[in-house]
PDB file of C-alpha atoms in Angstrom:
ATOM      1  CA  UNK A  28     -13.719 -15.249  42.746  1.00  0.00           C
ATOM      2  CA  UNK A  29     -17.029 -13.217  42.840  1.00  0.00           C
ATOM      3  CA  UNK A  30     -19.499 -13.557  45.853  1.00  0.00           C
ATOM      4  CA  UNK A  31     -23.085 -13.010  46.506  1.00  0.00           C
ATOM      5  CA  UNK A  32     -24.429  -9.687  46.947  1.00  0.00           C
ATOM      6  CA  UNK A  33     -25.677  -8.932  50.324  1.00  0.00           C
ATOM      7  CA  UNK A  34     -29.545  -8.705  50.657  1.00  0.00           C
ATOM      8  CA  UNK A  35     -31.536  -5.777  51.217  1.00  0.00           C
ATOM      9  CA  UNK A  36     -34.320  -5.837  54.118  1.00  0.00           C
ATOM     10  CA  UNK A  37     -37.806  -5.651  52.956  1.00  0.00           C
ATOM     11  CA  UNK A  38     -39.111  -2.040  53.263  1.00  0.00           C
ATOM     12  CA  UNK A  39     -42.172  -1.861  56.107  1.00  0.00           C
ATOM     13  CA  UNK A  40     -45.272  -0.295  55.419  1.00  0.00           C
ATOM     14  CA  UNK A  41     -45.073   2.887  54.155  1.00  0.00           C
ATOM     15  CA  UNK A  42     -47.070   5.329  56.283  1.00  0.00           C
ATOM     16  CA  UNK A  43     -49.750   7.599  54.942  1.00  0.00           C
ATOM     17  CA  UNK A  44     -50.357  11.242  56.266  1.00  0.00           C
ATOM     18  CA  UNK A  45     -54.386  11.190  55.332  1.00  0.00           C
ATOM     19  CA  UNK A  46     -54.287   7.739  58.086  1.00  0.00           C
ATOM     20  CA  UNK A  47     -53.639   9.651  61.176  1.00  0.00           C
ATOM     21  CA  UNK A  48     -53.979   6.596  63.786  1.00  0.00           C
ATOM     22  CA  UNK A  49     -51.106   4.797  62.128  1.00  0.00           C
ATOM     23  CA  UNK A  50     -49.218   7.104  60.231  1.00  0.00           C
ATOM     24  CA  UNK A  51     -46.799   7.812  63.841  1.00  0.00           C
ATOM     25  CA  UNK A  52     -46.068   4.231  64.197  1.00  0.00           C
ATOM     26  CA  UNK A  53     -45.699   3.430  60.334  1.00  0.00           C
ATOM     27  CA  UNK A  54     -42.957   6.506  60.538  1.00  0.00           C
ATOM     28  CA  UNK A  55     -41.206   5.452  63.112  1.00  0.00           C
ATOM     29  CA  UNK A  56     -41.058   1.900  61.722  1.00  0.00           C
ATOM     30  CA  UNK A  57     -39.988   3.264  58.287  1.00  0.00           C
ATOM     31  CA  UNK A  58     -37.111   5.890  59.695  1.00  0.00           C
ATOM     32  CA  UNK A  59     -35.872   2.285  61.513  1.00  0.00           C
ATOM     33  CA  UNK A  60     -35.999   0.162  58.385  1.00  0.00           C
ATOM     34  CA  UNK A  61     -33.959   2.913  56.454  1.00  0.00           C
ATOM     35  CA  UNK A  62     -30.941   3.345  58.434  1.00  0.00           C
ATOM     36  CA  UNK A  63     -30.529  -0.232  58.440  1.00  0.00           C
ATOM     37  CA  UNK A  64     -30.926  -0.503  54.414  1.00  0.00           C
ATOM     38  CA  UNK A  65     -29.016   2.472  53.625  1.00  0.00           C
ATOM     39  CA  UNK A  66     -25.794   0.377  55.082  1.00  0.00           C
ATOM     40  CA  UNK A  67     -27.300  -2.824  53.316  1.00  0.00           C
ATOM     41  CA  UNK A  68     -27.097  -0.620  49.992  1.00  0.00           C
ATOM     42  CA  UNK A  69     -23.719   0.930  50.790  1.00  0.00           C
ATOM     43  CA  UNK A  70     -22.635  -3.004  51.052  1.00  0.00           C
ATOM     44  CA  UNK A  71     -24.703  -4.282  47.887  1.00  0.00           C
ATOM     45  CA  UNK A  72     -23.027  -1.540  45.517  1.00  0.00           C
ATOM     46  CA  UNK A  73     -19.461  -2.025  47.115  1.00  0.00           C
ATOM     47  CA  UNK A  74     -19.791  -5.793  46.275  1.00  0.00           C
ATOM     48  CA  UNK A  75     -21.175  -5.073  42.491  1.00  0.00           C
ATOM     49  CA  UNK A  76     -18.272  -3.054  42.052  1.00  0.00           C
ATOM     50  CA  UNK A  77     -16.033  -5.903  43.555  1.00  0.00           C
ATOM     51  CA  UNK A  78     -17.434  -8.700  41.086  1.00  0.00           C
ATOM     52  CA  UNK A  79     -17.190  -6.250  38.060  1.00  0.00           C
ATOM     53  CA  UNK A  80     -13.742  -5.902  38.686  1.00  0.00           C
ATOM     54  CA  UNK A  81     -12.785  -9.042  39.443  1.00  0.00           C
ATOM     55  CA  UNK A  82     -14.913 -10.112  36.501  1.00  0.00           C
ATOM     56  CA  UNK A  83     -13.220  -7.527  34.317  1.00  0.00           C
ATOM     57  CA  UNK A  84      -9.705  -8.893  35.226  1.00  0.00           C
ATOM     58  CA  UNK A  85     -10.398 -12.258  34.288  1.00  0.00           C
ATOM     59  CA  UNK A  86     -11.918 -11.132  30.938  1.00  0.00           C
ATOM     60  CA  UNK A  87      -8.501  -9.154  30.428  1.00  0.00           C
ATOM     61  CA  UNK A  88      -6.434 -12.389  31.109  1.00  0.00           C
ATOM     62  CA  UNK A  89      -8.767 -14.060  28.959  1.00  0.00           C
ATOM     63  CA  UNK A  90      -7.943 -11.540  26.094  1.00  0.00           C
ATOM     64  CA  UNK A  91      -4.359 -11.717  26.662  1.00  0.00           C
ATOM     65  CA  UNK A  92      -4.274 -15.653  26.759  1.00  0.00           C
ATOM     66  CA  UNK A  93      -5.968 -15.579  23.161  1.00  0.00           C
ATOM     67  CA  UNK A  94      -3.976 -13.230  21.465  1.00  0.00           C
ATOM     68  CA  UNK A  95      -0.729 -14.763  23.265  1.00  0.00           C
ATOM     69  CA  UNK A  96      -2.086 -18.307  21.461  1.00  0.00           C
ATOM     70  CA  UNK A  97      -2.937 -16.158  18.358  1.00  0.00           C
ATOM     71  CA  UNK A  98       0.799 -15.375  18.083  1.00  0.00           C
ATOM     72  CA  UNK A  99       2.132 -18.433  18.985  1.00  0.00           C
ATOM     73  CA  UNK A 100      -0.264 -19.944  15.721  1.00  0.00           C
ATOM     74  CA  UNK A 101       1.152 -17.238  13.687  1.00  0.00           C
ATOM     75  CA  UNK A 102       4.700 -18.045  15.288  1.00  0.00           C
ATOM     76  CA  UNK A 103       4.292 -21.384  14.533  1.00  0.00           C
ATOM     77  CA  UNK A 104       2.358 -21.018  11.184  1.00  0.00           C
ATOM     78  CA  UNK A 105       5.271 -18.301   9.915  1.00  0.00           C
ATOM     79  CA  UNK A 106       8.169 -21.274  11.441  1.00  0.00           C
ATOM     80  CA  UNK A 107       6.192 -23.969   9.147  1.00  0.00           C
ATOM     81  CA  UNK A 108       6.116 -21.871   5.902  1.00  0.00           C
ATOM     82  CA  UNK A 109      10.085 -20.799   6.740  1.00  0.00           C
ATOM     83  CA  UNK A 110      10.723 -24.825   7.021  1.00  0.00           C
ATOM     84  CA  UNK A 111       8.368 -25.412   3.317  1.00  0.00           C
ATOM     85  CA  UNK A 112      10.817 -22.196   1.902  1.00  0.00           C
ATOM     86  CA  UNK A 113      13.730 -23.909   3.093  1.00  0.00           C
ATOM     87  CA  UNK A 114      12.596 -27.743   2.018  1.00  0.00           C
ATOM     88  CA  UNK A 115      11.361 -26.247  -1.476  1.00  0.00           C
ATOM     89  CA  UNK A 116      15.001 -24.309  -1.604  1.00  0.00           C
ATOM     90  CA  UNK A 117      17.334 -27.568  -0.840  1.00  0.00           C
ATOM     91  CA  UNK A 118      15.213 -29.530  -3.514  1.00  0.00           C
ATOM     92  CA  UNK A 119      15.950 -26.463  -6.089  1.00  0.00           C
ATOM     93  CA  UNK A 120      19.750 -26.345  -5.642  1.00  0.00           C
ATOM     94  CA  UNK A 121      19.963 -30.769  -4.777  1.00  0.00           C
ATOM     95  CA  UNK A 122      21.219 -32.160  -7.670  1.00  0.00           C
ATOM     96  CA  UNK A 123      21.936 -28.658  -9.683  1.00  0.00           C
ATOM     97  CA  UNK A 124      24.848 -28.589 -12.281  1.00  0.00           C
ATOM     98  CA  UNK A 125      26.371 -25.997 -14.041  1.00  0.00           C
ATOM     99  CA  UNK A 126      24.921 -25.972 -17.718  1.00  0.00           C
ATOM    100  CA  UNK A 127      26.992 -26.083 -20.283  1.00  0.00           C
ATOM    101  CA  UNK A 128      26.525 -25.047 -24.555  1.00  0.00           C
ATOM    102  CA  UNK A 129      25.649 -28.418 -25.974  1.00  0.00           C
ATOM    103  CA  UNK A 130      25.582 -30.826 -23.159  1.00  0.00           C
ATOM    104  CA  UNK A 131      22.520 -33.140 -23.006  1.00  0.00           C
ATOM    105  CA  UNK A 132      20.208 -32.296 -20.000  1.00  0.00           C
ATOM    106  CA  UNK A 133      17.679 -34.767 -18.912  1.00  0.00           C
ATOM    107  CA  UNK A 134      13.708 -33.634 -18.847  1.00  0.00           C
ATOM    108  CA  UNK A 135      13.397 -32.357 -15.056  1.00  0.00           C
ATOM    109  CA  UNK A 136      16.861 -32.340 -14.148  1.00  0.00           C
ATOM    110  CA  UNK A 137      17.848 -29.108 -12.648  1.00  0.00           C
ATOM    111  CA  UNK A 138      20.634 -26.767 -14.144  1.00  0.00           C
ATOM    112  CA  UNK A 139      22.139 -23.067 -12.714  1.00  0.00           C
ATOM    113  CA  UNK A 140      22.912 -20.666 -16.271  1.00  0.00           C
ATOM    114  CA  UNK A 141      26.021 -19.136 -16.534  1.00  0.00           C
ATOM    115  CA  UNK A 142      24.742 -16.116 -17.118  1.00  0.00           C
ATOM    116  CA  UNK A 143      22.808 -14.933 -14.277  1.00  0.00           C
ATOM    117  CA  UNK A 144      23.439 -17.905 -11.499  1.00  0.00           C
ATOM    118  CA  UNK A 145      19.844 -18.411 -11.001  1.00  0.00           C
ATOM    119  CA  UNK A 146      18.611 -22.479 -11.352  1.00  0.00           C
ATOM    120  CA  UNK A 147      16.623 -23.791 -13.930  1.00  0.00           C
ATOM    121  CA  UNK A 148      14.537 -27.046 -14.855  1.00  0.00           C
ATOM    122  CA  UNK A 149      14.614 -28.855 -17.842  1.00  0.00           C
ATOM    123  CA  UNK A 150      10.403 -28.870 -18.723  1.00  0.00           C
ATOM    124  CA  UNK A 151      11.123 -30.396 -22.336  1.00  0.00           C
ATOM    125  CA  UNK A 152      12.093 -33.897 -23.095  1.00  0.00           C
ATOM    126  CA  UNK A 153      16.134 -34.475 -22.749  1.00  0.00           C
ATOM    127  CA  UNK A 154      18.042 -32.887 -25.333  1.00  0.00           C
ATOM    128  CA  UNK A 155      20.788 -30.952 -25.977  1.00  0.00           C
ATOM    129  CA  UNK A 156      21.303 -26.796 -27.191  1.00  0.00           C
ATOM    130  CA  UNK A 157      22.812 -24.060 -27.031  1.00  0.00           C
ATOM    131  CA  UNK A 158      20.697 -21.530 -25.844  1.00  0.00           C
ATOM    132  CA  UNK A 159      21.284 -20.255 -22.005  1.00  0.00           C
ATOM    133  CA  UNK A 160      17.996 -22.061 -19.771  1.00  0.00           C
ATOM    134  CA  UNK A 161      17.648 -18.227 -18.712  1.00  0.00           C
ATOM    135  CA  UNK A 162      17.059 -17.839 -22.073  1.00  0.00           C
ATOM    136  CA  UNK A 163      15.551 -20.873 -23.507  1.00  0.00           C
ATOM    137  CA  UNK A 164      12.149 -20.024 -22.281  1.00  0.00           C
ATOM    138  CA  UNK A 165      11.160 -23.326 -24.186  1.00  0.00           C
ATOM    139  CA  UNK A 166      13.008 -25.560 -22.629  1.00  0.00           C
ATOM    140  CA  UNK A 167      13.743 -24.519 -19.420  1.00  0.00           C
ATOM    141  CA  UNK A 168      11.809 -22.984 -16.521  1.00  0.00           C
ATOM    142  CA  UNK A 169      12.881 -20.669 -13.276  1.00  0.00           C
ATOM    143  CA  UNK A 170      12.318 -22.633 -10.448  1.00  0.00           C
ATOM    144  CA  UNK A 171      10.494 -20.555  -7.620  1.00  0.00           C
ATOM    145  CA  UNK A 172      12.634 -20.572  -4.831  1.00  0.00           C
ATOM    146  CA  UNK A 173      15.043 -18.466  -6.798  1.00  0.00           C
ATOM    147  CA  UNK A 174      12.200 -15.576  -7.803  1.00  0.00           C
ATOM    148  CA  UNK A 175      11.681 -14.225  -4.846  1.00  0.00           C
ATOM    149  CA  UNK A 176      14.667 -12.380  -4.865  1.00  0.00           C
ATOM    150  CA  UNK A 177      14.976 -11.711  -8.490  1.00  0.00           C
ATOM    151  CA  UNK A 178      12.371  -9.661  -9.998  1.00  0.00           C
ATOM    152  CA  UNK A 179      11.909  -7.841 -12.683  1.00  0.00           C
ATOM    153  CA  UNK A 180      11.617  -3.877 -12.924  1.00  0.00           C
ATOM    154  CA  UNK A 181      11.587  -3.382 -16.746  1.00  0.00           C
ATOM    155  CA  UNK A 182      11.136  -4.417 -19.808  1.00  0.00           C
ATOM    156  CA  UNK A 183      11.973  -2.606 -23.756  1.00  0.00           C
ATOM    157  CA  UNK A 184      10.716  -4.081 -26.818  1.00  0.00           C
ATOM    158  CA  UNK A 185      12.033  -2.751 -29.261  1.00  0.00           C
ATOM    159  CA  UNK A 186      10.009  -2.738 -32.800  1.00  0.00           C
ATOM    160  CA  UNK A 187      11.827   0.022 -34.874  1.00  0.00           C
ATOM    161  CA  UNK A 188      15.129   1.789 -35.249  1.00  0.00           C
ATOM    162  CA  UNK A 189      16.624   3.244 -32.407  1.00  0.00           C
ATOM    163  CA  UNK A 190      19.580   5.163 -30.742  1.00  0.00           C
ATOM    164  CA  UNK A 191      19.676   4.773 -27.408  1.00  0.00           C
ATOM    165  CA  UNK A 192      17.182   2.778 -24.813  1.00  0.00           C
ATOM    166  CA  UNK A 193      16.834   4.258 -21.275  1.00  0.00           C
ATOM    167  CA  UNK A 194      16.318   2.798 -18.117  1.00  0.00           C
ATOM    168  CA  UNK A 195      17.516   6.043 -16.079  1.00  0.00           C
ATOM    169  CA  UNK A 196      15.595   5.546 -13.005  1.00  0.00           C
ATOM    170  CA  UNK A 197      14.800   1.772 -12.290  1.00  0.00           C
ATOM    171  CA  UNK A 198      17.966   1.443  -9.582  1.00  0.00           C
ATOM    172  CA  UNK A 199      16.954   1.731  -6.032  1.00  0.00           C
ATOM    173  CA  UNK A 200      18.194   1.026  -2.412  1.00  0.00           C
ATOM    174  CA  UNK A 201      15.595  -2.300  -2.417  1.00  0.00           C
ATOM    175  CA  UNK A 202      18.355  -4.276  -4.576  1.00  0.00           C
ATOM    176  CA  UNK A 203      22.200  -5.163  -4.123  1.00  0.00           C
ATOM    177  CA  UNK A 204      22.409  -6.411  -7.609  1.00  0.00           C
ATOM    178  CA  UNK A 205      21.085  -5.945 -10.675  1.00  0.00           C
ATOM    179  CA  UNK A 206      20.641  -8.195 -14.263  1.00  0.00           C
ATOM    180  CA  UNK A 207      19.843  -6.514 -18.098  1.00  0.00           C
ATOM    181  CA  UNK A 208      19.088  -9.400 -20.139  1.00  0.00           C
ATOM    182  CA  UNK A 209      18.611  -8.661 -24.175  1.00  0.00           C
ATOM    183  CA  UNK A 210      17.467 -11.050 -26.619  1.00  0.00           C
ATOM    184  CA  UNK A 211      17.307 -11.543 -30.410  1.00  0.00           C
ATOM    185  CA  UNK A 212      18.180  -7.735 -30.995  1.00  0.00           C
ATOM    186  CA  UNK A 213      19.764  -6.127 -34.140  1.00  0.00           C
ATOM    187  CA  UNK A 214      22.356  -3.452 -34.401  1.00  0.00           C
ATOM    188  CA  UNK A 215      23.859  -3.326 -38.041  1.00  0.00           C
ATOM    189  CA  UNK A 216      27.624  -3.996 -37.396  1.00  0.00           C
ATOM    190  CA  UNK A 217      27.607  -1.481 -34.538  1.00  0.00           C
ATOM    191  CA  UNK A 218      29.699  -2.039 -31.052  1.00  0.00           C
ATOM    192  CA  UNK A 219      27.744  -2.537 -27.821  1.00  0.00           C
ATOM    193  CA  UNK A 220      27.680   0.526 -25.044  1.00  0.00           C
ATOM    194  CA  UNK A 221      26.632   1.365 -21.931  1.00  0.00           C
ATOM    195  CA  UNK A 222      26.350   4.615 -19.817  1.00  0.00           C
ATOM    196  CA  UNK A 223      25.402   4.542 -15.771  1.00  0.00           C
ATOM    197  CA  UNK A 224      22.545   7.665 -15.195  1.00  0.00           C
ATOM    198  CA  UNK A 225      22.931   9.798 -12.176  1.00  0.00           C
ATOM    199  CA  UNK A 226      19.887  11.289 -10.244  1.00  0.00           C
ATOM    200  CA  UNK A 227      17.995  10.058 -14.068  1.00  0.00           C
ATOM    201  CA  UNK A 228      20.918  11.992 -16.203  1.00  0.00           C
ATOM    202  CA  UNK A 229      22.913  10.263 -18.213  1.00  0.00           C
ATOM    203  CA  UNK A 230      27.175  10.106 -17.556  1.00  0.00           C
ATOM    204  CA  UNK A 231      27.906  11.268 -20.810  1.00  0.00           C
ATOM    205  CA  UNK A 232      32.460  11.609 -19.122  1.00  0.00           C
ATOM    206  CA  UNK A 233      33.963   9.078 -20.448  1.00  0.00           C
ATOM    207  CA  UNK A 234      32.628   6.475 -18.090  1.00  0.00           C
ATOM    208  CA  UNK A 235      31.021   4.285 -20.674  1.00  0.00           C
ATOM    209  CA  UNK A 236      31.417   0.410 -20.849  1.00  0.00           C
ATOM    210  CA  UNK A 237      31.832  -1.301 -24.584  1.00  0.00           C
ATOM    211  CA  UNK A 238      33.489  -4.906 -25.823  1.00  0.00           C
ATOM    212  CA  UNK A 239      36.580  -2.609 -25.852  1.00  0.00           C
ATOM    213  CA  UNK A 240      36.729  -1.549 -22.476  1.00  0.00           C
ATOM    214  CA  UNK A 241      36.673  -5.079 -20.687  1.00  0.00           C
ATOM    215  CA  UNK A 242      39.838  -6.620 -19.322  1.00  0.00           C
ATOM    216  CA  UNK A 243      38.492 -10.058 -21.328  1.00  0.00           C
ATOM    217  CA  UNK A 244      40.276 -10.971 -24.306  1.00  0.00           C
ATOM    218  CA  UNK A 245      36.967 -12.941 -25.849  1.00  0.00           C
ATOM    219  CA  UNK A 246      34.833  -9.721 -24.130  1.00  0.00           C
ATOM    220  CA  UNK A 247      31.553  -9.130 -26.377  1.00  0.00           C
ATOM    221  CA  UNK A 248      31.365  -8.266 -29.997  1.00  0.00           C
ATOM    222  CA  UNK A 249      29.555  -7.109 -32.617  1.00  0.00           C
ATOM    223  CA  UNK A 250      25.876  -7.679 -31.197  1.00  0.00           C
ATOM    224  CA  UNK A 251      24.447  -9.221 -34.045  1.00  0.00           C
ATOM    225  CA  UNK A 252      21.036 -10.387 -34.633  1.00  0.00           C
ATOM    226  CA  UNK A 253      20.035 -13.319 -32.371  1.00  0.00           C
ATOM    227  CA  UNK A 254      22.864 -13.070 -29.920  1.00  0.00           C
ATOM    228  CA  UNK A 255      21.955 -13.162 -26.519  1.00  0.00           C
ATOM    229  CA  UNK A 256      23.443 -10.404 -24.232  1.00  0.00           C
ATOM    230  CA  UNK A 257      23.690 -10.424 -20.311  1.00  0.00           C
ATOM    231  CA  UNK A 258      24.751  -7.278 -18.134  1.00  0.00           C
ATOM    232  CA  UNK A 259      25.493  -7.565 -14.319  1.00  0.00           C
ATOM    233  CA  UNK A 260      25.538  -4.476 -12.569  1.00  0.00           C
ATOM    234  CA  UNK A 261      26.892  -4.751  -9.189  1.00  0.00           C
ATOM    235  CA  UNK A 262      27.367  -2.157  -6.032  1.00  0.00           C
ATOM    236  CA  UNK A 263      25.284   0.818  -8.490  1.00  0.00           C
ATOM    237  CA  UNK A 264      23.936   2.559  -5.063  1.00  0.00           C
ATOM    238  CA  UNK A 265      27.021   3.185  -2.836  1.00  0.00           C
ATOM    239  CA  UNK A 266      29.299   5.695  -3.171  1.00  0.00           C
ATOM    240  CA  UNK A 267      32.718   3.474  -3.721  1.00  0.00           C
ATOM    241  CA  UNK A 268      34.150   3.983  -7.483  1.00  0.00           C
ATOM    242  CA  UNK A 269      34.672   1.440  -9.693  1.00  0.00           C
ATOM    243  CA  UNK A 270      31.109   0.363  -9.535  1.00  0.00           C
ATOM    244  CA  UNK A 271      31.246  -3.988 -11.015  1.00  0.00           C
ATOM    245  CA  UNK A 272      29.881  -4.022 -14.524  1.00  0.00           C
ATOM    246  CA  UNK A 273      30.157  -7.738 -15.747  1.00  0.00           C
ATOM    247  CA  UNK A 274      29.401  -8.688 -19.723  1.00  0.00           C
ATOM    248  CA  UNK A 275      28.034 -11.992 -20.706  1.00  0.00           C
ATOM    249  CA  UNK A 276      27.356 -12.873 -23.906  1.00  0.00           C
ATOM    250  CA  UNK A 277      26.068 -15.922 -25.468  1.00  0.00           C
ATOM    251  CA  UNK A 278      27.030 -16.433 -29.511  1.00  0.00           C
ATOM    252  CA  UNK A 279      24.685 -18.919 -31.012  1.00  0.00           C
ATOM    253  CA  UNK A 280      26.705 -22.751 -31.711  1.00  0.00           C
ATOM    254  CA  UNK A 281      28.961 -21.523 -28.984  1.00  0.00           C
ATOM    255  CA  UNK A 282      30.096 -20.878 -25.432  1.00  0.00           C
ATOM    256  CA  UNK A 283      29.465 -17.317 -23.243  1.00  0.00           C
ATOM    257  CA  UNK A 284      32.484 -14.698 -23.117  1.00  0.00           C
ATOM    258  CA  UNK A 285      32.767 -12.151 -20.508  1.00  0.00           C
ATOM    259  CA  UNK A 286      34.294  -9.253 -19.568  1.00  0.00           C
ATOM    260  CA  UNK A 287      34.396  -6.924 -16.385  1.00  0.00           C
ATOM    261  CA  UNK A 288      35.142  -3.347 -16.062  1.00  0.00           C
ATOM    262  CA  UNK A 289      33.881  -0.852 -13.085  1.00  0.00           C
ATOM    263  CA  UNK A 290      32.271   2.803 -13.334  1.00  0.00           C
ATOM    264  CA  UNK A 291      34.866   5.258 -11.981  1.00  0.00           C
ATOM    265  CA  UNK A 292      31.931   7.351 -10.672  1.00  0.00           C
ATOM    266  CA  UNK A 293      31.240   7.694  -6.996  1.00  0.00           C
ATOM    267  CA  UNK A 294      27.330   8.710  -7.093  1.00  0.00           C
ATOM    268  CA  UNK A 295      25.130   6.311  -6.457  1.00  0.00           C
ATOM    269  CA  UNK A 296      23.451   5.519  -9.958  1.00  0.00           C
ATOM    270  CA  UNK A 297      20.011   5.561 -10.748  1.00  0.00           C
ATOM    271  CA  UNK A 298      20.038   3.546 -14.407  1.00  0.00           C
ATOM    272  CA  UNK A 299      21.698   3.350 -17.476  1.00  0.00           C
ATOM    273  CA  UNK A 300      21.654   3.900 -21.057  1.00  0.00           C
ATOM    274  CA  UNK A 301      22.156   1.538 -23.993  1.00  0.00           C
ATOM    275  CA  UNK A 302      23.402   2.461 -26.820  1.00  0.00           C
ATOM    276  CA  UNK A 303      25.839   1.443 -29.967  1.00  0.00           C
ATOM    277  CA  UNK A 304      28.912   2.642 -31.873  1.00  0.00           C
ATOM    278  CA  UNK A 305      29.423   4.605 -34.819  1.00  0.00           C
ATOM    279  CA  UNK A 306      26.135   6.252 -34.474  1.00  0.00           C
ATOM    280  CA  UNK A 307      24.186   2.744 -34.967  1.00  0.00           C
ATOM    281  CA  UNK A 308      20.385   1.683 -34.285  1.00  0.00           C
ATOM    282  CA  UNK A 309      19.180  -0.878 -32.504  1.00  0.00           C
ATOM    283  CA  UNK A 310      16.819  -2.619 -35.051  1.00  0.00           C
ATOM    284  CA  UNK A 311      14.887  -5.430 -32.773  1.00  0.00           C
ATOM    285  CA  UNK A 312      14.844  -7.249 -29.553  1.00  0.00           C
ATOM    286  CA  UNK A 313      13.600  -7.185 -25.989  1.00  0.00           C
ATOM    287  CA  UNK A 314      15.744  -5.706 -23.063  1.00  0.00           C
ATOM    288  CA  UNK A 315      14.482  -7.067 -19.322  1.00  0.00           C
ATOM    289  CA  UNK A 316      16.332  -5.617 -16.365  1.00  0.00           C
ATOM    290  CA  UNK A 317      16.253  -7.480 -12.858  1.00  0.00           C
ATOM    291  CA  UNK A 318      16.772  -6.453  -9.730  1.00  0.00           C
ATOM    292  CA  UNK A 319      18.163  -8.831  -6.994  1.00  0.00           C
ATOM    293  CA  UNK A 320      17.184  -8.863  -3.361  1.00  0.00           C
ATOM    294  CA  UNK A 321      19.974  -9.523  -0.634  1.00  0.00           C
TER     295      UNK A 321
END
């Protein structure tokens, strides 16, 4: 703890040099006084310098202690949010059923799509369809504690003719997984393709993925307008061939058909490339591509 300072002695008269009948006693009196207060000074600054560091130490520990209680409130502030995550998670997935073309879903009730796995609420009153929730933006909302791992890194709308749409560089080491959803597109009779990209270059080897080339009997057809077309790309950034690519696709009045078939290529992909059969256009629809956080 800090002390007093030690006192200094008074200083005596000081003598004057035009008062010659005192000035010899007034010096010797002063030369007395000093060597006494030069050890009183010595003593007064080593006792300062004492109390400032003593002072200095407990305004250190004083620092510390705050920001130790600052990071036990953040600790405990980041533990509460984890435990509202969690809470706000279990009451997502409680009570979740797989959905199912047709079946009548109650207003609220929760629902996971066949399509990309992620859960849905019913924000309509209860009825039927047979529109995927994932796509039935009408009747159906993403519940949050799924979106913070799915989000979305592109989007195509597409408003005239065309060959091929690109996403050649949207893959990245920040996603394990990715989703291409398409919606109410056109495409003339033509068969559905897709090409992986490479450093932002297409494949154009015969690594290309079609209706054809899945090991599914009922794999996806003819992408006709209003069908409703899922891609899940899987494992695009290691180096491993055969590289998961999983059709789903969702005829209206009817039940989703899939197909899987892997990319022989061992780069690690940067995008793809859509594109039809036979030299066909795309005439209309959107194209959304997800990618999905571990």
């Amino acid at each position: 703890m800090p002390t007093t300072p030690p006192t200094i002695d008074p200083a005596p008269e000081v003598p004057r040099r035009g008062v010659k009948a005192t000035f010899g006693i007034l010096v010797d009196a002063f030369n007395t006084w000093f060597t006494l207060a030069a050890t009183q000074i010595v003593a007064m600054g080593a006792n300062v310098y004492a109390n400032a560091m003593e002072t200095f130490g407990y305004a250190t520990a004083a620092g510390n202690s705050a920001s130790a209680a600052s990071l036990l409130a953040e600790s405990a502030a980041a533990s509460a949010s984890n435990a509202a995550d969690s809470a706000t998670a279990a009451g997502v997935i409680s009570g979740a059923t797989l959905w199912v073309s047709g079946q009548s879903v109650a207003r609220d009730a929760a629902v996971i799509s066949p399509l990309d796995r992620r859960t849905y609420r019913r924000k309509t009153a209860t009825g039927g369809g047979t529109t995927d929730p994932s796509i039935d933006v009408t009747n159906y909302v993403l519940l949050s504690a799924d979106s913070s791992s799915y989000i979305k890194l592109a989007e195509a709308t597409i408003g005239s003719a065309v060959a091929n749409v690109d996403f050649l560089n949207v893959f990245s080491d920040a996603y394990i997984r990715y989703i291409v959803e398409i919606t109410g597109y056109g495409a003339g009779g033509a068969g559905f393709n897709l090409r992986m990209a490479v450093a932002g270059v297409v494949d154009s080897a015969a690594n290309y993925f079609s209706g054809g080339n899945t090991s599914n009997s009922a794999a996806p057809g003819d992408p006709t307008a209003g069908t409703s077309f899922t891609i899940d790309i899987r494992g695009a950034r290691t180096s491993t061939a055969g590289k998961s690519i999983i059709f789903n696709q969702m005829f209206p009045g009817s039940v989703s058909s899939s197909g899987n078939v892997g990319w022989s290529n061992t780069a690690l992909a940067s995008g793809f490339r859509l594109f039809l059969s036979s030299g066909g256009n795309f005439t209309a629809g959107t194209i959304k591509v997800y990618g999905v956080r571990a």
